[in-house]
Amino acid sequence: MTKEKIFDLIKTKNAKIAIGVSFFIVISFLILKKDPKPVEVSVVAQGIYKQILSVQGKTKIKELYTAYSPVNGVMRRVELHAGDKVSKGMTLVTVDWDIIKTIKATANGQILKVYRESAGPVAMGERILDYGDITKIDVSAFILSEDMPDLDLNDKVLLTGFGDQTLEGRVSIIEPSAITKISSLGVEEQRVPISIEFNPPHGIGDGYELECKIILFEKPDAIVIPTSALFREDEKWAVFIVEKKRAKLRFVEVEHQSEGTSMIRSGLTVGESVILYPGDTVVDGTKVVPE
């Protein structure tokens, strides 16, 4: 091979290398210069953290009275209807037996439900009607036994579901025994009955469903972020903060979580921005722009 051919070969190889390097540089430049990813962010704040236990509850009359037939006999027609007011000593039911038997109201209130109003034969112990004082009601709820260690008497409760208003109450009774309830998934659960005392607004009645948010404890001046910013990395809690227009991985220590809010023990500073719902497209170093 002559010197000229060797020289031409070297020039050809150098040209190919130069083209390859240039191509790599251009591609890298384009990748690095691509548009930043829009992300939703939240600012790390300091405020009151509330540990909340949410359960469904129902209003119930504190003192419910039921009138039963005292004997086998013939009942006279009941002229009372749901909503009618009754006063203590008022005759509610009359049954003809060897002698006339009457059932009288033992307290003031109003008729809640009439199970039978027609005249005719009646058996002893047959339920005729319910009555009670509709102004004296509380809320009944059932708490999972595993949540009971955090629950105390007089815990504050926020009640919603009756119009747009939020009612305030407190845990007034915690029963000593759990009962078995069947969940919506058909699973047996051990739940503890509790009562919630509140000031009933005008128009609320017996058996109304309410959402009960029991505040187990509050901590002022806590570092809080939305739980949607957290994810697991190397079996630890982590977030992406926004630093110099890039996502930066940061490990954090989570103390409590409740109602979509997490209280952070360490790892974040008030005023920093964390990325919400980062997903798989955000990694450490990704260029980002807050939406």
Coordinates of C-alpha atoms in Angstrom, one line a residue:
M1 CA 0.0 0.0 0.0
T2 CA 1.4 3.4 -1.0
K3 CA 1.8 6.3 1.3
E4 CA -0.9 8.2 -0.6
K5 CA -3.5 5.5 0.0
I6 CA -2.6 5.2 3.7
F7 CA -2.9 9.0 4.1
D8 CA -6.3 8.9 2.3
L9 CA -7.5 6.1 4.6
I10 CA -6.5 8.0 7.7
K11 CA -8.3 11.1 6.4
T12 CA -11.4 9.0 5.8
K13 CA -11.4 7.5 9.3
N14 CA -10.8 10.9 10.9
A15 CA -13.7 12.3 8.9
K16 CA -16.0 9.5 10.1
I17 CA -14.9 10.0 13.7
A18 CA -15.4 13.7 13.4
I19 CA -18.9 13.2 11.9
G20 CA -19.8 10.8 14.7
V21 CA -18.6 13.1 17.5
S22 CA -20.5 16.0 15.9
F23 CA -23.7 13.9 15.6
F24 CA -23.4 12.9 19.3
I25 CA -22.9 16.5 20.4
V26 CA -25.9 17.7 18.4
I27 CA -28.2 15.0 19.8
S28 CA -27.0 15.6 23.3
F29 CA -27.6 19.3 22.8
L30 CA -31.1 18.7 21.6
I31 CA -31.9 16.4 24.5
L32 CA -30.6 18.9 27.0
K33 CA -32.3 21.8 25.3
K34 CA -35.8 20.1 25.2
D35 CA -38.6 22.0 26.7
P36 CA -39.0 21.7 30.5
K37 CA -41.8 19.4 31.8
P38 CA -44.8 21.3 33.2
V39 CA -45.5 20.1 36.8
E40 CA -47.9 20.9 39.6
V41 CA -46.2 22.2 42.7
S42 CA -47.1 23.0 46.3
V43 CA -45.2 25.2 48.8
V44 CA -44.1 23.5 52.0
A45 CA -46.1 25.2 54.7
Q46 CA -46.1 25.5 58.5
G47 CA -49.5 25.3 60.2
I48 CA -51.9 23.2 62.2
Y49 CA -51.9 19.5 61.5
K50 CA -55.1 17.6 62.4
Q51 CA -55.2 13.8 62.6
I52 CA -58.7 13.0 61.5
L53 CA -60.7 9.7 61.7
S54 CA -63.6 9.8 59.2
V55 CA -66.7 7.6 59.8
Q56 CA -70.4 7.5 58.8
G57 CA -72.9 8.3 61.6
K58 CA -76.6 8.5 62.0
T59 CA -78.7 10.8 64.2
K60 CA -80.8 9.0 66.9
I61 CA -83.2 10.1 69.6
K62 CA -81.5 10.0 72.9
E63 CA -84.6 8.6 74.7
L64 CA -86.7 6.6 72.3
Y65 CA -90.0 5.3 73.6
T66 CA -92.0 2.5 72.0
A67 CA -95.6 1.7 72.7
Y68 CA -96.5 -2.0 72.7
S69 CA -99.9 -3.7 73.2
P70 CA -100.1 -4.7 76.9
V71 CA -102.6 -7.5 76.3
N72 CA -104.3 -9.7 73.7
G73 CA -107.5 -7.8 72.8
V74 CA -109.1 -5.5 70.3
M75 CA -107.2 -2.3 69.6
R76 CA -109.1 0.9 68.8
R77 CA -108.0 2.9 65.8
V78 CA -104.9 5.0 66.5
E79 CA -105.6 8.6 65.6
L80 CA -102.0 9.8 65.9
H81 CA -99.6 10.3 63.0
A82 CA -95.9 10.7 62.5
G83 CA -95.0 14.3 63.5
D84 CA -97.9 14.8 66.0
K85 CA -96.8 16.2 69.3
V86 CA -97.5 14.3 72.5
S87 CA -97.4 15.3 76.1
K88 CA -96.6 13.3 79.2
G89 CA -99.7 11.4 80.4
M90 CA -101.5 11.6 77.0
T91 CA -103.3 8.4 75.8
L92 CA -101.6 6.9 72.8
V93 CA -103.2 3.5 72.4
T94 CA -106.4 2.0 73.7
V95 CA -107.1 -1.8 73.8
D96 CA -110.4 -3.4 74.8
W97 CA -109.9 -6.4 77.0
D98 CA -111.9 -7.6 79.9
I99 CA -111.3 -4.1 80.9
I100 CA -110.1 -1.1 78.8
K101 CA -106.3 -0.9 78.7
T102 CA -104.5 2.3 77.7
I103 CA -100.9 3.2 77.0
K104 CA -100.0 6.7 78.0
A105 CA -97.0 8.8 77.0
T106 CA -94.3 8.8 79.7
A107 CA -92.5 11.9 78.3
N108 CA -93.1 14.9 76.1
G109 CA -92.2 14.6 72.4
Q110 CA -93.7 13.7 69.1
I111 CA -94.7 10.7 67.2
L112 CA -91.8 9.3 65.1
K113 CA -93.4 6.2 63.5
V114 CA -96.8 4.5 63.6
Y115 CA -96.5 0.8 62.9
R116 CA -100.2 0.1 63.1
E117 CA -103.2 2.5 63.1
S118 CA -106.1 0.3 62.1
A119 CA -108.6 -1.0 64.6
G120 CA -108.8 -4.8 65.2
P121 CA -107.4 -7.8 67.1
V122 CA -104.0 -7.2 68.5
A123 CA -101.5 -9.5 70.2
M124 CA -99.8 -8.7 73.5
G125 CA -96.3 -7.2 72.8
E126 CA -97.2 -6.0 69.2
R127 CA -95.4 -2.8 68.5
I128 CA -97.8 0.1 67.8
L129 CA -95.7 3.3 67.6
D130 CA -92.5 5.1 68.5
Y131 CA -92.2 8.6 70.0
G132 CA -89.6 10.8 71.6
D133 CA -88.2 14.3 72.0
I134 CA -86.8 15.2 68.6
T135 CA -84.8 18.2 70.1
K136 CA -82.7 15.8 72.1
I137 CA -80.7 13.8 69.6
D138 CA -77.1 12.7 69.1
V139 CA -75.1 10.9 66.5
S140 CA -74.4 7.2 66.7
A141 CA -71.3 5.8 64.9
F142 CA -69.2 2.6 64.9
I143 CA -65.3 2.8 65.1
L144 CA -63.0 0.0 64.0
S145 CA -61.4 -1.6 67.1
E146 CA -58.0 -1.0 65.7
D147 CA -58.6 2.8 65.7
M148 CA -59.7 2.8 69.3
P149 CA -56.3 3.5 71.0
D150 CA -56.3 7.0 69.5
L151 CA -59.9 7.9 70.5
D152 CA -60.8 9.7 73.7
L153 CA -63.9 11.1 75.3
N154 CA -64.5 14.8 74.4
D155 CA -62.6 14.5 71.1
K156 CA -63.9 17.2 68.8
V157 CA -66.0 16.1 65.9
L158 CA -66.9 18.0 62.7
L159 CA -70.3 16.9 61.2
T160 CA -71.3 17.4 57.6
G161 CA -74.1 16.2 55.3
F162 CA -77.0 18.4 56.5
G163 CA -77.1 21.2 54.0
D164 CA -73.9 23.2 53.5
Q165 CA -73.2 23.8 57.2
T166 CA -70.5 22.1 59.3
L167 CA -71.7 21.2 62.7
E168 CA -69.5 20.8 65.8
G169 CA -69.8 18.0 68.3
R170 CA -67.8 15.9 70.7
V171 CA -67.4 12.2 71.6
S172 CA -69.7 11.8 74.6
I173 CA -69.9 8.0 75.0
I174 CA -67.5 5.2 74.1
E175 CA -69.2 1.8 74.8
P176 CA -67.0 -0.8 76.5
S177 CA -67.8 -3.7 74.2
A178 CA -67.2 -4.1 70.4
I179 CA -69.8 -5.7 68.1
T180 CA -69.4 -7.5 64.8
K181 CA -70.5 -5.6 61.7
I182 CA -70.4 -6.7 58.1
S183 CA -68.5 -4.2 55.8
S184 CA -69.6 -3.2 52.3
L185 CA -67.2 -5.8 51.0
G186 CA -68.8 -8.6 53.1
V187 CA -66.0 -8.8 55.6
E188 CA -66.6 -9.2 59.3
E189 CA -65.3 -6.2 61.4
Q190 CA -65.1 -5.5 65.1
R191 CA -66.5 -2.1 65.7
V192 CA -67.1 -0.1 68.9
P193 CA -70.3 2.0 69.2
I194 CA -69.8 5.6 70.2
S195 CA -72.2 8.6 70.6
I196 CA -71.5 12.1 69.5
E197 CA -73.1 15.0 71.3
F198 CA -74.0 18.1 69.2
N199 CA -76.4 21.0 69.1
P200 CA -79.0 19.8 66.5
P201 CA -80.1 22.5 64.0
H202 CA -83.7 23.1 63.1
G203 CA -85.1 20.6 60.7
I204 CA -82.8 17.7 61.4
G205 CA -84.5 14.5 62.5
D206 CA -84.0 10.9 63.5
G207 CA -81.9 8.5 61.3
Y208 CA -80.2 11.3 59.2
E209 CA -76.8 10.2 57.8
L210 CA -73.8 12.5 58.6
E211 CA -70.1 12.4 57.8
C212 CA -68.2 12.5 61.1
K213 CA -64.6 13.7 61.1
I214 CA -63.2 13.0 64.6
I215 CA -60.1 15.1 65.4
L216 CA -57.9 12.7 67.3
F217 CA -55.2 15.3 67.9
E218 CA -53.9 18.6 66.6
K219 CA -50.3 19.9 66.4
P220 CA -49.6 23.6 65.8
D221 CA -46.6 24.8 63.8
A222 CA -46.2 21.5 62.0
I223 CA -44.5 21.2 58.6
V224 CA -47.2 20.0 56.2
I225 CA -47.4 19.0 52.5
P226 CA -50.0 17.3 50.3
T227 CA -49.6 13.5 50.5
S228 CA -49.7 13.4 46.7
A229 CA -46.1 14.7 46.7
L230 CA -44.8 11.6 48.4
F231 CA -43.6 8.4 46.9
R232 CA -41.4 5.4 47.9
E233 CA -37.8 5.2 46.9
D234 CA -35.4 2.6 48.3
E235 CA -38.0 1.7 50.9
K236 CA -38.0 5.3 52.1
W237 CA -40.4 8.3 51.7
A238 CA -39.2 10.8 49.2
V239 CA -40.3 13.9 47.3
F240 CA -39.0 16.0 44.4
I241 CA -38.3 19.6 45.2
V242 CA -37.9 22.3 42.6
E243 CA -34.3 23.7 42.7
K244 CA -32.8 25.8 40.0
K245 CA -35.7 24.9 37.6
R246 CA -34.9 21.2 38.0
A247 CA -36.4 18.3 40.0
K248 CA -34.2 17.2 42.9
L249 CA -34.8 14.0 44.8
R250 CA -35.1 14.5 48.6
F251 CA -35.7 11.9 51.2
V252 CA -38.0 12.9 54.1
E253 CA -39.3 11.4 57.3
V254 CA -43.1 11.3 57.6
E255 CA -44.6 11.6 61.1
H256 CA -48.3 11.4 60.4
Q257 CA -50.8 11.3 57.5
S258 CA -54.4 12.2 57.4
E259 CA -57.1 13.4 54.9
G260 CA -54.6 14.0 52.1
T261 CA -52.1 15.9 54.3
S262 CA -48.8 14.6 55.6
M263 CA -46.8 16.0 58.6
I264 CA -43.1 16.0 57.9
R265 CA -40.7 15.4 60.8
S266 CA -37.5 16.1 58.8
G267 CA -36.2 16.7 55.3
L268 CA -38.0 19.8 54.2
T269 CA -37.9 23.5 54.9
V270 CA -40.9 26.0 54.9
G271 CA -41.1 27.8 51.6
E272 CA -39.6 25.0 49.4
S273 CA -41.7 23.8 46.5
V274 CA -42.5 20.1 46.1
I275 CA -43.8 18.4 42.9
L276 CA -47.3 16.8 43.1
Y277 CA -48.1 13.6 41.3
P278 CA -44.5 13.3 39.9
G279 CA -45.1 10.0 38.0
D280 CA -42.5 8.1 36.0
T281 CA -41.6 11.0 33.7
V282 CA -39.9 13.0 36.4
V283 CA -36.5 11.9 37.6
D284 CA -33.7 13.5 39.6
G285 CA -32.4 16.4 37.3
T286 CA -35.5 16.7 35.0
K287 CA -36.0 20.3 33.9
V288 CA -39.4 21.4 35.1
V289 CA -41.6 24.5 35.0
P290 CA -44.5 25.0 37.5
E291 CA -47.9 25.2 36.0

